[in-house]
Every structure is written in C-alpha cells, then in structure tokens.
CSV table of C-alpha atoms in Angstrom, one decimal:
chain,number,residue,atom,x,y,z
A,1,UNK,CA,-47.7,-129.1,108.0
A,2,UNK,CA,-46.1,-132.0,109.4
A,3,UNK,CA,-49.1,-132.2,111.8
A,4,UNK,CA,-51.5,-132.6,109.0
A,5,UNK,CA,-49.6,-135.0,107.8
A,6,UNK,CA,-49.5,-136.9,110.6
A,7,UNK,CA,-53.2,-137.0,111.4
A,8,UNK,CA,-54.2,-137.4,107.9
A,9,UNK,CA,-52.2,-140.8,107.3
A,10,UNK,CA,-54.0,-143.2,109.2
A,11,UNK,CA,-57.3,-142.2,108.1
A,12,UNK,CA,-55.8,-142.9,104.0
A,13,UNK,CA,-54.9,-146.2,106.0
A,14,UNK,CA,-58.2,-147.0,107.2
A,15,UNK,CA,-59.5,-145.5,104.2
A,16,UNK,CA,-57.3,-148.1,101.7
A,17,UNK,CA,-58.7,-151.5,104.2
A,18,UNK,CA,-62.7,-150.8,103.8
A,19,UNK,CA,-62.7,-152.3,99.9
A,20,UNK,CA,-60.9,-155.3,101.1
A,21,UNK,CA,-63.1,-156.5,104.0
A,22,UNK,CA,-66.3,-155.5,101.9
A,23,UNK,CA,-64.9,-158.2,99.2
A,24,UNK,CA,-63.7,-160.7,101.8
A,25,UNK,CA,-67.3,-160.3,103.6
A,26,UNK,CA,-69.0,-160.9,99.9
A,27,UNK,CA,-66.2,-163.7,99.8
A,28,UNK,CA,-67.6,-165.3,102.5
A,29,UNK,CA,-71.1,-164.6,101.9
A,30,UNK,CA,-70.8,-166.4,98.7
A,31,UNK,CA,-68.9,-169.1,99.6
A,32,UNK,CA,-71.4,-169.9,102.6
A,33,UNK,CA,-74.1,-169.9,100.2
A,34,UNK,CA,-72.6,-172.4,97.5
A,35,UNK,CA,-72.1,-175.0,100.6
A,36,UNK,CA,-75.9,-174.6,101.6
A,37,UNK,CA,-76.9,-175.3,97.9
A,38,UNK,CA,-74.5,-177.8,97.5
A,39,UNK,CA,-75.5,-179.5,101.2
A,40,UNK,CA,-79.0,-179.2,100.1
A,41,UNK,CA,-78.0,-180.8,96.3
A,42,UNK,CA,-76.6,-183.7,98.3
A,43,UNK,CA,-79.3,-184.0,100.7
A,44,UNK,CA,-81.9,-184.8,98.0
A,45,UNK,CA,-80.3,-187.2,95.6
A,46,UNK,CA,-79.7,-189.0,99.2
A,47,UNK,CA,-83.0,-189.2,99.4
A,48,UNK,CA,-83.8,-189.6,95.7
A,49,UNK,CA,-81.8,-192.9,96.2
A,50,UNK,CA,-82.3,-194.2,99.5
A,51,UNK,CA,-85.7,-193.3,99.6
A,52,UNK,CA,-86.8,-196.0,96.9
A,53,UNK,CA,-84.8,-198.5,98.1
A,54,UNK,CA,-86.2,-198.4,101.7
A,55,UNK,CA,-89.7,-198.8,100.1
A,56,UNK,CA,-88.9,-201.5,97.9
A,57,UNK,CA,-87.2,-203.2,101.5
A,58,UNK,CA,-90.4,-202.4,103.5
A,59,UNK,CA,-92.7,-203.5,100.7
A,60,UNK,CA,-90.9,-207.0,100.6
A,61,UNK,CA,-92.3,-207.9,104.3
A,62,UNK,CA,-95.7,-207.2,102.9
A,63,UNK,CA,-98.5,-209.0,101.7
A,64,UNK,CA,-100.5,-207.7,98.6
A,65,UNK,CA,-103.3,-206.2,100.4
A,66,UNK,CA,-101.0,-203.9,102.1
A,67,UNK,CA,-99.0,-203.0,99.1
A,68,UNK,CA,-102.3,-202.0,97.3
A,69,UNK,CA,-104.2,-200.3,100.1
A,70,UNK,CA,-100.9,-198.6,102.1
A,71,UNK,CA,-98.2,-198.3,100.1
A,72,UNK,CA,-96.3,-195.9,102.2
A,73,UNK,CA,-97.1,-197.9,105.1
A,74,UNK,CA,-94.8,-200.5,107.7
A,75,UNK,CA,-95.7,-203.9,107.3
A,76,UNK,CA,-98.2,-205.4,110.0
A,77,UNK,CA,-95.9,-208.4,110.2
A,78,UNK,CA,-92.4,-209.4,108.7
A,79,UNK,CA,-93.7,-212.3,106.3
A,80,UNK,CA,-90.2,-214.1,105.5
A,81,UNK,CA,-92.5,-216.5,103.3
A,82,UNK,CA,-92.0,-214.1,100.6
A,83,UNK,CA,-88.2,-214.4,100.1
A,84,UNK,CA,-88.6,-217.8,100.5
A,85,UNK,CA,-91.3,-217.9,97.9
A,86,UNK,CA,-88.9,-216.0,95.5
A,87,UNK,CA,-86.2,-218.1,96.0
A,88,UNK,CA,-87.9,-221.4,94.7
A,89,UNK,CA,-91.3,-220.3,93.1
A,90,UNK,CA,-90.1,-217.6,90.6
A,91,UNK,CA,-86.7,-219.4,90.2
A,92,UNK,CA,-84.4,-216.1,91.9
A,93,UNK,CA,-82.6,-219.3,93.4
A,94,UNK,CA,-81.7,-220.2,90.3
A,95,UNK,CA,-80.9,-217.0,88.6
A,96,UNK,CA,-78.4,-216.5,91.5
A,97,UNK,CA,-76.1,-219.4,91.0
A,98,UNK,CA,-76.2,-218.9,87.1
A,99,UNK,CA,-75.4,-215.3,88.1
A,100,UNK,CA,-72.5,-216.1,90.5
A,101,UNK,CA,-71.0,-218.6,87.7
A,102,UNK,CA,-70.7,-216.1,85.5
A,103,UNK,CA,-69.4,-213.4,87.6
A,104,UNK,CA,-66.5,-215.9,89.1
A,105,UNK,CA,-65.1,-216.7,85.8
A,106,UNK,CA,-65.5,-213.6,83.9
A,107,UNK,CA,-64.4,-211.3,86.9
A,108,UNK,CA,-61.1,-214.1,86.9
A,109,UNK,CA,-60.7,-213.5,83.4
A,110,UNK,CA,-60.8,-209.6,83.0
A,111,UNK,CA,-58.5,-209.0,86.3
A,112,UNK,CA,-56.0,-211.8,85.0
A,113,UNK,CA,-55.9,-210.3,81.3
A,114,UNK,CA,-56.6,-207.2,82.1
A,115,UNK,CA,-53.9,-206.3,85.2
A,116,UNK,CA,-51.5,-208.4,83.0
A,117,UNK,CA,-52.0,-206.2,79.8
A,118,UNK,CA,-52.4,-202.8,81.3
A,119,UNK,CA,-48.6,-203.7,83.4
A,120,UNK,CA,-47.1,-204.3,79.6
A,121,UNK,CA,-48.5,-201.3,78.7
A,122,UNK,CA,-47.5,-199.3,81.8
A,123,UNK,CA,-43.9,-200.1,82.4
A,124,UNK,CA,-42.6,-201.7,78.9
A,125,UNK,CA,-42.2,-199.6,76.0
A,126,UNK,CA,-41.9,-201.1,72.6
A,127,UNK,CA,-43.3,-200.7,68.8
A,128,UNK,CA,-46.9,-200.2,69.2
A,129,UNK,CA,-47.2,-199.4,72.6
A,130,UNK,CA,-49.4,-196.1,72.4
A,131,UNK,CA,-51.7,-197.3,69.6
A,132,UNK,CA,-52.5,-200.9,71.3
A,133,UNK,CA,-53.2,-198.5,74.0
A,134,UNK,CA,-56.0,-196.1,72.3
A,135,UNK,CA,-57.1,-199.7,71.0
A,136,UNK,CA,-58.3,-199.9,74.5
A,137,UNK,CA,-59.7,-196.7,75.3
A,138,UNK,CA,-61.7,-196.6,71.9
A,139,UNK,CA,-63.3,-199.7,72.8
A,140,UNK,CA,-65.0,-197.7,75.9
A,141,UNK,CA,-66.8,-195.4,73.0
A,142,UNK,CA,-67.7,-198.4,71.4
A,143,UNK,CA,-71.6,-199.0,72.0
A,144,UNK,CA,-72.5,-202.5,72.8
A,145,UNK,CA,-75.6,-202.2,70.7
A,146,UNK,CA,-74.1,-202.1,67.5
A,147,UNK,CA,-72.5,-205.4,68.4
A,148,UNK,CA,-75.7,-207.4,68.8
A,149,UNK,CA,-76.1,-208.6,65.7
A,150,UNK,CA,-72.1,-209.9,64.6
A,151,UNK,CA,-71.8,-210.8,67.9
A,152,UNK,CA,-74.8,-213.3,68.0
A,153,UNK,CA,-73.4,-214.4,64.7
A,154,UNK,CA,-70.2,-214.9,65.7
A,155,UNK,CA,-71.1,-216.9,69.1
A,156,UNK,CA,-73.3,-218.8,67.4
A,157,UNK,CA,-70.8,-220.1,64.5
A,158,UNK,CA,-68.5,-221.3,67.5
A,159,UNK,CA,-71.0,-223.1,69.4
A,160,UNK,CA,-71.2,-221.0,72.6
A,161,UNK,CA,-74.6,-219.3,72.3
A,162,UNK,CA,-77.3,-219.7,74.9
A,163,UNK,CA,-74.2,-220.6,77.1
A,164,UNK,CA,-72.9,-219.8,80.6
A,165,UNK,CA,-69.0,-220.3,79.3
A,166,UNK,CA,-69.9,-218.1,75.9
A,167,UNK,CA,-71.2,-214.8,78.4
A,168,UNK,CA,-68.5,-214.9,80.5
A,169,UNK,CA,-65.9,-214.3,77.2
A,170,UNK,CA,-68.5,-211.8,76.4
A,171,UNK,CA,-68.5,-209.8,79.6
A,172,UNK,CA,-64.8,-210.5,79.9
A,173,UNK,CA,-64.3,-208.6,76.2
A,174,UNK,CA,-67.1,-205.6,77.0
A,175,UNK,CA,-64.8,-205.1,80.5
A,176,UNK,CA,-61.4,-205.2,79.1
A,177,UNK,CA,-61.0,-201.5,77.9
A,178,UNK,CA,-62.0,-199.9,81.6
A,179,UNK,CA,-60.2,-202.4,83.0
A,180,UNK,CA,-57.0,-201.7,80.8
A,181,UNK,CA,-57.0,-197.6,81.1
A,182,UNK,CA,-57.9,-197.8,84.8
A,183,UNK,CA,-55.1,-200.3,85.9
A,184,UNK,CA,-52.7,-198.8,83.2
A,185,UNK,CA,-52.9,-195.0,84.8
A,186,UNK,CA,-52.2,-196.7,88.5
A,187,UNK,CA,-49.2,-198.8,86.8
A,188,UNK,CA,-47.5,-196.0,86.0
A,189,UNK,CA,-47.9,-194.6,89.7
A,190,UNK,CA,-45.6,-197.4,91.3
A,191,UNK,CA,-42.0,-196.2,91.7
A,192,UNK,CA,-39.4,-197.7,89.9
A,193,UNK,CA,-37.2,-198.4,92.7
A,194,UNK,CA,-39.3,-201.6,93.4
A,195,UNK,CA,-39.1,-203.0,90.3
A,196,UNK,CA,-35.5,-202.8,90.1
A,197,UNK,CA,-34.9,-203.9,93.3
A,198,UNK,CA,-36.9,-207.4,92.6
A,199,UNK,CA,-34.3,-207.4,89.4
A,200,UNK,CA,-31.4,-207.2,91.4
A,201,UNK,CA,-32.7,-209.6,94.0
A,202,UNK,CA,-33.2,-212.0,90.8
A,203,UNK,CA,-36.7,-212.3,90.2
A,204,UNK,CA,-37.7,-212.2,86.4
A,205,UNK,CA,-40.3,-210.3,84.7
A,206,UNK,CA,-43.4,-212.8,85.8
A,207,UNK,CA,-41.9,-212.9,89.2
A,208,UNK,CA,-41.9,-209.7,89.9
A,209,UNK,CA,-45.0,-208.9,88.4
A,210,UNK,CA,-46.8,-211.3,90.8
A,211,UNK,CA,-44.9,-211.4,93.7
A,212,UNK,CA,-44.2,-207.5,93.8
A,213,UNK,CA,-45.7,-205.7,91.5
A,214,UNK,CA,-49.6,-207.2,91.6
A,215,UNK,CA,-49.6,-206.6,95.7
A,216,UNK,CA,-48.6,-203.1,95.2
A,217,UNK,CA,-51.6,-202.3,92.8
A,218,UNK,CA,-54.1,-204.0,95.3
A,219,UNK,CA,-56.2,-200.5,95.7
A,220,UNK,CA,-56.5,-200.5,92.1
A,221,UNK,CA,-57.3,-204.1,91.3
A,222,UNK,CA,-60.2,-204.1,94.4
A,223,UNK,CA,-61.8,-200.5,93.2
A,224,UNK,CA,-61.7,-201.4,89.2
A,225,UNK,CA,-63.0,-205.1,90.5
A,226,UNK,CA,-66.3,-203.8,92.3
A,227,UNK,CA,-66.6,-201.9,89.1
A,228,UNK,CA,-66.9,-204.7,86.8
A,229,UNK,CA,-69.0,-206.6,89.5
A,230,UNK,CA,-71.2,-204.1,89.8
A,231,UNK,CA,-70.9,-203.8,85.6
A,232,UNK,CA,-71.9,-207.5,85.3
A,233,UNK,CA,-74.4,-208.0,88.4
A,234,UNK,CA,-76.5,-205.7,86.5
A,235,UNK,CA,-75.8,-206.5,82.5
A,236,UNK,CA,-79.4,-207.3,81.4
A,237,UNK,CA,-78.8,-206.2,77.2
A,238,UNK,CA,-76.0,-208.7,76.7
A,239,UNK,CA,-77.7,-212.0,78.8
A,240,UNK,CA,-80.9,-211.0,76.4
A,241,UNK,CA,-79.3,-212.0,72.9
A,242,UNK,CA,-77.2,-214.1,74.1
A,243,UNK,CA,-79.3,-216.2,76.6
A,244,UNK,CA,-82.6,-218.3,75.4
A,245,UNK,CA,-83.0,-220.5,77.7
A,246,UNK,CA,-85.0,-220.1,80.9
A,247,UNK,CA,-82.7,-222.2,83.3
A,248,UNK,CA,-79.6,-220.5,81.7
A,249,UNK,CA,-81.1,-216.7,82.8
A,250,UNK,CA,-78.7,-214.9,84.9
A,251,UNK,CA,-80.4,-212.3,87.8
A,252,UNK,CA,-81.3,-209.5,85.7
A,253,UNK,CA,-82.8,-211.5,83.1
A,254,UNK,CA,-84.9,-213.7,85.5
A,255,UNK,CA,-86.2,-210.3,87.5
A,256,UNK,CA,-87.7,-208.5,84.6
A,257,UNK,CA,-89.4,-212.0,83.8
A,258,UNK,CA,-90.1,-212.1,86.7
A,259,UNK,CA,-91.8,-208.4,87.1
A,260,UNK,CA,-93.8,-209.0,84.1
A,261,UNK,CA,-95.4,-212.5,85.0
A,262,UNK,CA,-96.1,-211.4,89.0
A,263,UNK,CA,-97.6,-207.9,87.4
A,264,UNK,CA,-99.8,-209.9,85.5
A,265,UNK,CA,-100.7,-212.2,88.6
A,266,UNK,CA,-101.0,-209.4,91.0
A,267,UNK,CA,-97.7,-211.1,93.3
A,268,UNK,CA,-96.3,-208.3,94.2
A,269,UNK,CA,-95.0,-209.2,97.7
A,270,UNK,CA,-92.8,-211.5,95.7
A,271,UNK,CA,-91.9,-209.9,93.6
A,272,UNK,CA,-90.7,-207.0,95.8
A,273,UNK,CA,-88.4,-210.0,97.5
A,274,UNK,CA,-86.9,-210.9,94.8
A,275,UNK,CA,-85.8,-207.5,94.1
A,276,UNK,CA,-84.3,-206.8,97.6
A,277,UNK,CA,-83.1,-210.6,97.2
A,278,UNK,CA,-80.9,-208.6,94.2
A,279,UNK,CA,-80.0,-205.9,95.9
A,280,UNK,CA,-79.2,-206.9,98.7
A,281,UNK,CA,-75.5,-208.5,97.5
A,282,UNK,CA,-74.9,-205.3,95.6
A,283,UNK,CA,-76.0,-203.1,98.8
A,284,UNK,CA,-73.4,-205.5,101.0
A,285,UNK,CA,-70.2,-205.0,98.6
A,286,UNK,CA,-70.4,-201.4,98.7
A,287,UNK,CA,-70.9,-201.1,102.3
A,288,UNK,CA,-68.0,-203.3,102.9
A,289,UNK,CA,-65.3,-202.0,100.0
A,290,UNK,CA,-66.6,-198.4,99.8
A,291,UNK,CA,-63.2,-197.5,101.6
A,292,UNK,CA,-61.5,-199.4,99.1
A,293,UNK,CA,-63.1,-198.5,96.2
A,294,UNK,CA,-62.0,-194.2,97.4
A,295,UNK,CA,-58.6,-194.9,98.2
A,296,UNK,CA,-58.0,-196.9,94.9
A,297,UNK,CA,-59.4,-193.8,92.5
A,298,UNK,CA,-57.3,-191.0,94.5
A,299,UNK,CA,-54.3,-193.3,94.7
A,300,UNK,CA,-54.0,-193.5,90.9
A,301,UNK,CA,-54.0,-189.8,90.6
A,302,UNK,CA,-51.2,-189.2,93.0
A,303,UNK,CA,-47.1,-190.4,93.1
C-alpha cells in the first residue's frame, strides 16, 4: 500500500503543474501579441505624422513644376529663394515678429500669475481656497467660442482691439486655468521641510517663494511653459476676432492668408516655405525640451 502511494504522488504532482504552465504559456502568448499590436499602433501614427511633415519639408526646396508633376519626388535642387521669398514677399517676416511679441509678454504674464496663484493655492489654506480653485478648472470646460462675441465687446469698449498688447491679456486669460491646475498639483509635491527651513533662516513669504520655492518647481514651470507656447504659436480663432489689421496678423493668421492667396496664384513653393518657416521653431522646442517636458509631467505625480 505504501508503495502505491509512493509511486502515485508525484504523478498527482505533475498532474496539479500542467493547468499552470498551459495559462502562463497563454499568458505569454497574449501578452506578446498586445506588444506587436501596440508596436505596430505606434509605428503608424509615426508615420501618420512624420510622414506629412517630411513632404511639406521636401516640397519647400521645390519649384511649382515639380510640386505639380512629382509630388512624391526629391527636389532637383535646393532653391533657398523660396524661404527667402516667404520671408519678405508674403509678409512671414512679419507675422514672425508680431508672433514673438505676443508670445514674450503673454507667456511672462501667465507663468508670473499663474505659478504665483497656483503656490497660494497649493500651500496656503484659507476661506475660499477650494472653490477659487474649481474657478480654475471650470474655466478649462469653458469653450472659447462662446466668448467671441462679449469678448470683442468688451476689448473693444477698453480700446485694445485690433491690438498686440489686447491679445496678449487675451491669451494670458484663455491659459490661466491649465496653467493654475497643472502648477497647483506639482506645488503640493514639494516637501515641507524646505519651506520651513527658508522660515527659519528668515526669508518671508515672497522670498521664499522666489528664491526657494520657484527653483524647485523648474520641471513644472518649463513642461506647462512649452504647453502654452505650443497653445499660443498655434491660436488662429482668437487672433481672427480680435485682429483686423493686416500688419498686426500673428503666424497663424498670416499662413492661412497666405494659403489662400498662393492657391489662387498657383505659388506653391512658397507657400510650402512658409509653412516649414512655421514649423520649424515649434519642431526645434520639442526636440530640445522633450526631456523636460517628461520629467516635469511624472514628477508631479510622484513625492
């Protein structure tokens, strides 16, 4: 009996481990085939987006009849004219500095108000604190379309429309609310410790906010900053009611102008430069923050 036994038990053993390697094998099976799907997901939309881009670049060192009769084709010669054409002819120059004017004050403006604002929020508490709060974050569900109409009122009673001053408050306002919940979730992230440390040491509430909180929270400020620069670079609804006048455009104003006129004149080597002459900043900030811009949304999310 006890030799029955004895023989019998390892097979129950062997017999007990086949369902678990048949589900680990499946397991595995599975997972392998989610990260070929998934690998093959990410493989096209890089091409979905790189691909267009590349043409428009290639297109831009054209000249018309190569656009029109070999559109997939390389260019027989790399004709700088045509970005220099775009710069002065069809006013890109232009639409570039009016651009760059507005982005340097109303980027100033929304990081100053906005890191400022989301540290009260963050780190004070006091009456009000939660509902000036959800202020901000319904102000991201707000559409800016239903603001067209008071808001040309409203910038027309004070004397700023169809200025460059006027859309800077108004990008610095339509930014505020990301600006405020993003920086407010990595305020609350910092320890403690520092803050009262600067106390002790003697520094006031302004001093340590700028000399030891602000440095602290420079992931944050540089991700939610390429944000609203890439936010503002290409705001096109917003310039359109506010902006009339044709030396006032900014760069996504002046380029659909720009693509309607050179369709109608059948330019479209310039106006393929002017296009890469706007993507090309955009295309430059990424590549240069992109590190930035990852560590600064995955260090708000950890303390």
């Amino acid at each position: 009996m006890s030799t029955v036994q004895v023989a019998t038990r390892p097979q129950e053993k062997q017999g007990a481990a086949v369902p678990e390697q048949t589900g680990l094998s499946g397991r595995r099976l599975f997972d392998g085939t989610l990260n070929v799907f998934s690998h093959a997901f990410l493989l096209l939309w890089g091409l979905l987006t790189a691909v267009p881009l590349l043409w428009v670049i290639i297109s831009s060192f054209k000249d018309d009849a190569e656009i029109l009769n070999d559109p997939w084709g390389l260019p027989g010669a790399l004709r700088f004219e045509n970005f220099a054409r775009a710069w002065t002819h069809a006013n890109i120059g232009t639409y570039f500095v009016n651009t760059g004017i507005v982005l340097a004050g109303s980027l100033t403006l929304t990081m100053l108000l906005g890191a400022t604002a989301a540290y009260a929020l963050a780190r004070y508490k006091f009456v009000g604190n939660r509902l000036i709060y959800f202020v901000f974050v319904g102000g991201m569900m707000f559409p800016v379309v239903l603001a067209f109409v008071p808001l040309f009122k409203i910038v027309g009673g004070v004397g700023l429309r169809d200025s460059l001053p006027g859309l800077m408050l108004i990008y610095t306002a339509y930014s505020l609310p990301f600006t405020v919940f993003f920086l407010t979730a990595f305020f609350r992230t910092l320890p403690d410790s520092v803050a009262e440390a600067a106390y002790i040491d003697g520094c006031g509430p302004f001093r340590t906010f700028f000399r030891v909180m602000l440095p602290m929270a420079k992931p944050g400020l540089i991700s939610v900053g390429i944000f609203n620069f890439l936010g503002h670079w290409n705001q096109y609804l917003l310039p359109v009611v506010l902006i009339t006048s044709d030396e006032k455009q900014v760069l996504a104003q002046g380029l659909a102008s720009l693509a309607i006129s050179e369709g109608y004149r059948g330019d479209y080597s310039r106006l393929f430069a002017g296009l890469t002459l706007a993507m090309l900043p955009v295309l430059i900030v990424y590549a240069v923050f992109q590190r930035q811009v990852q560590s600064g949304l995955t260090a708000g999310q950890m303390k």
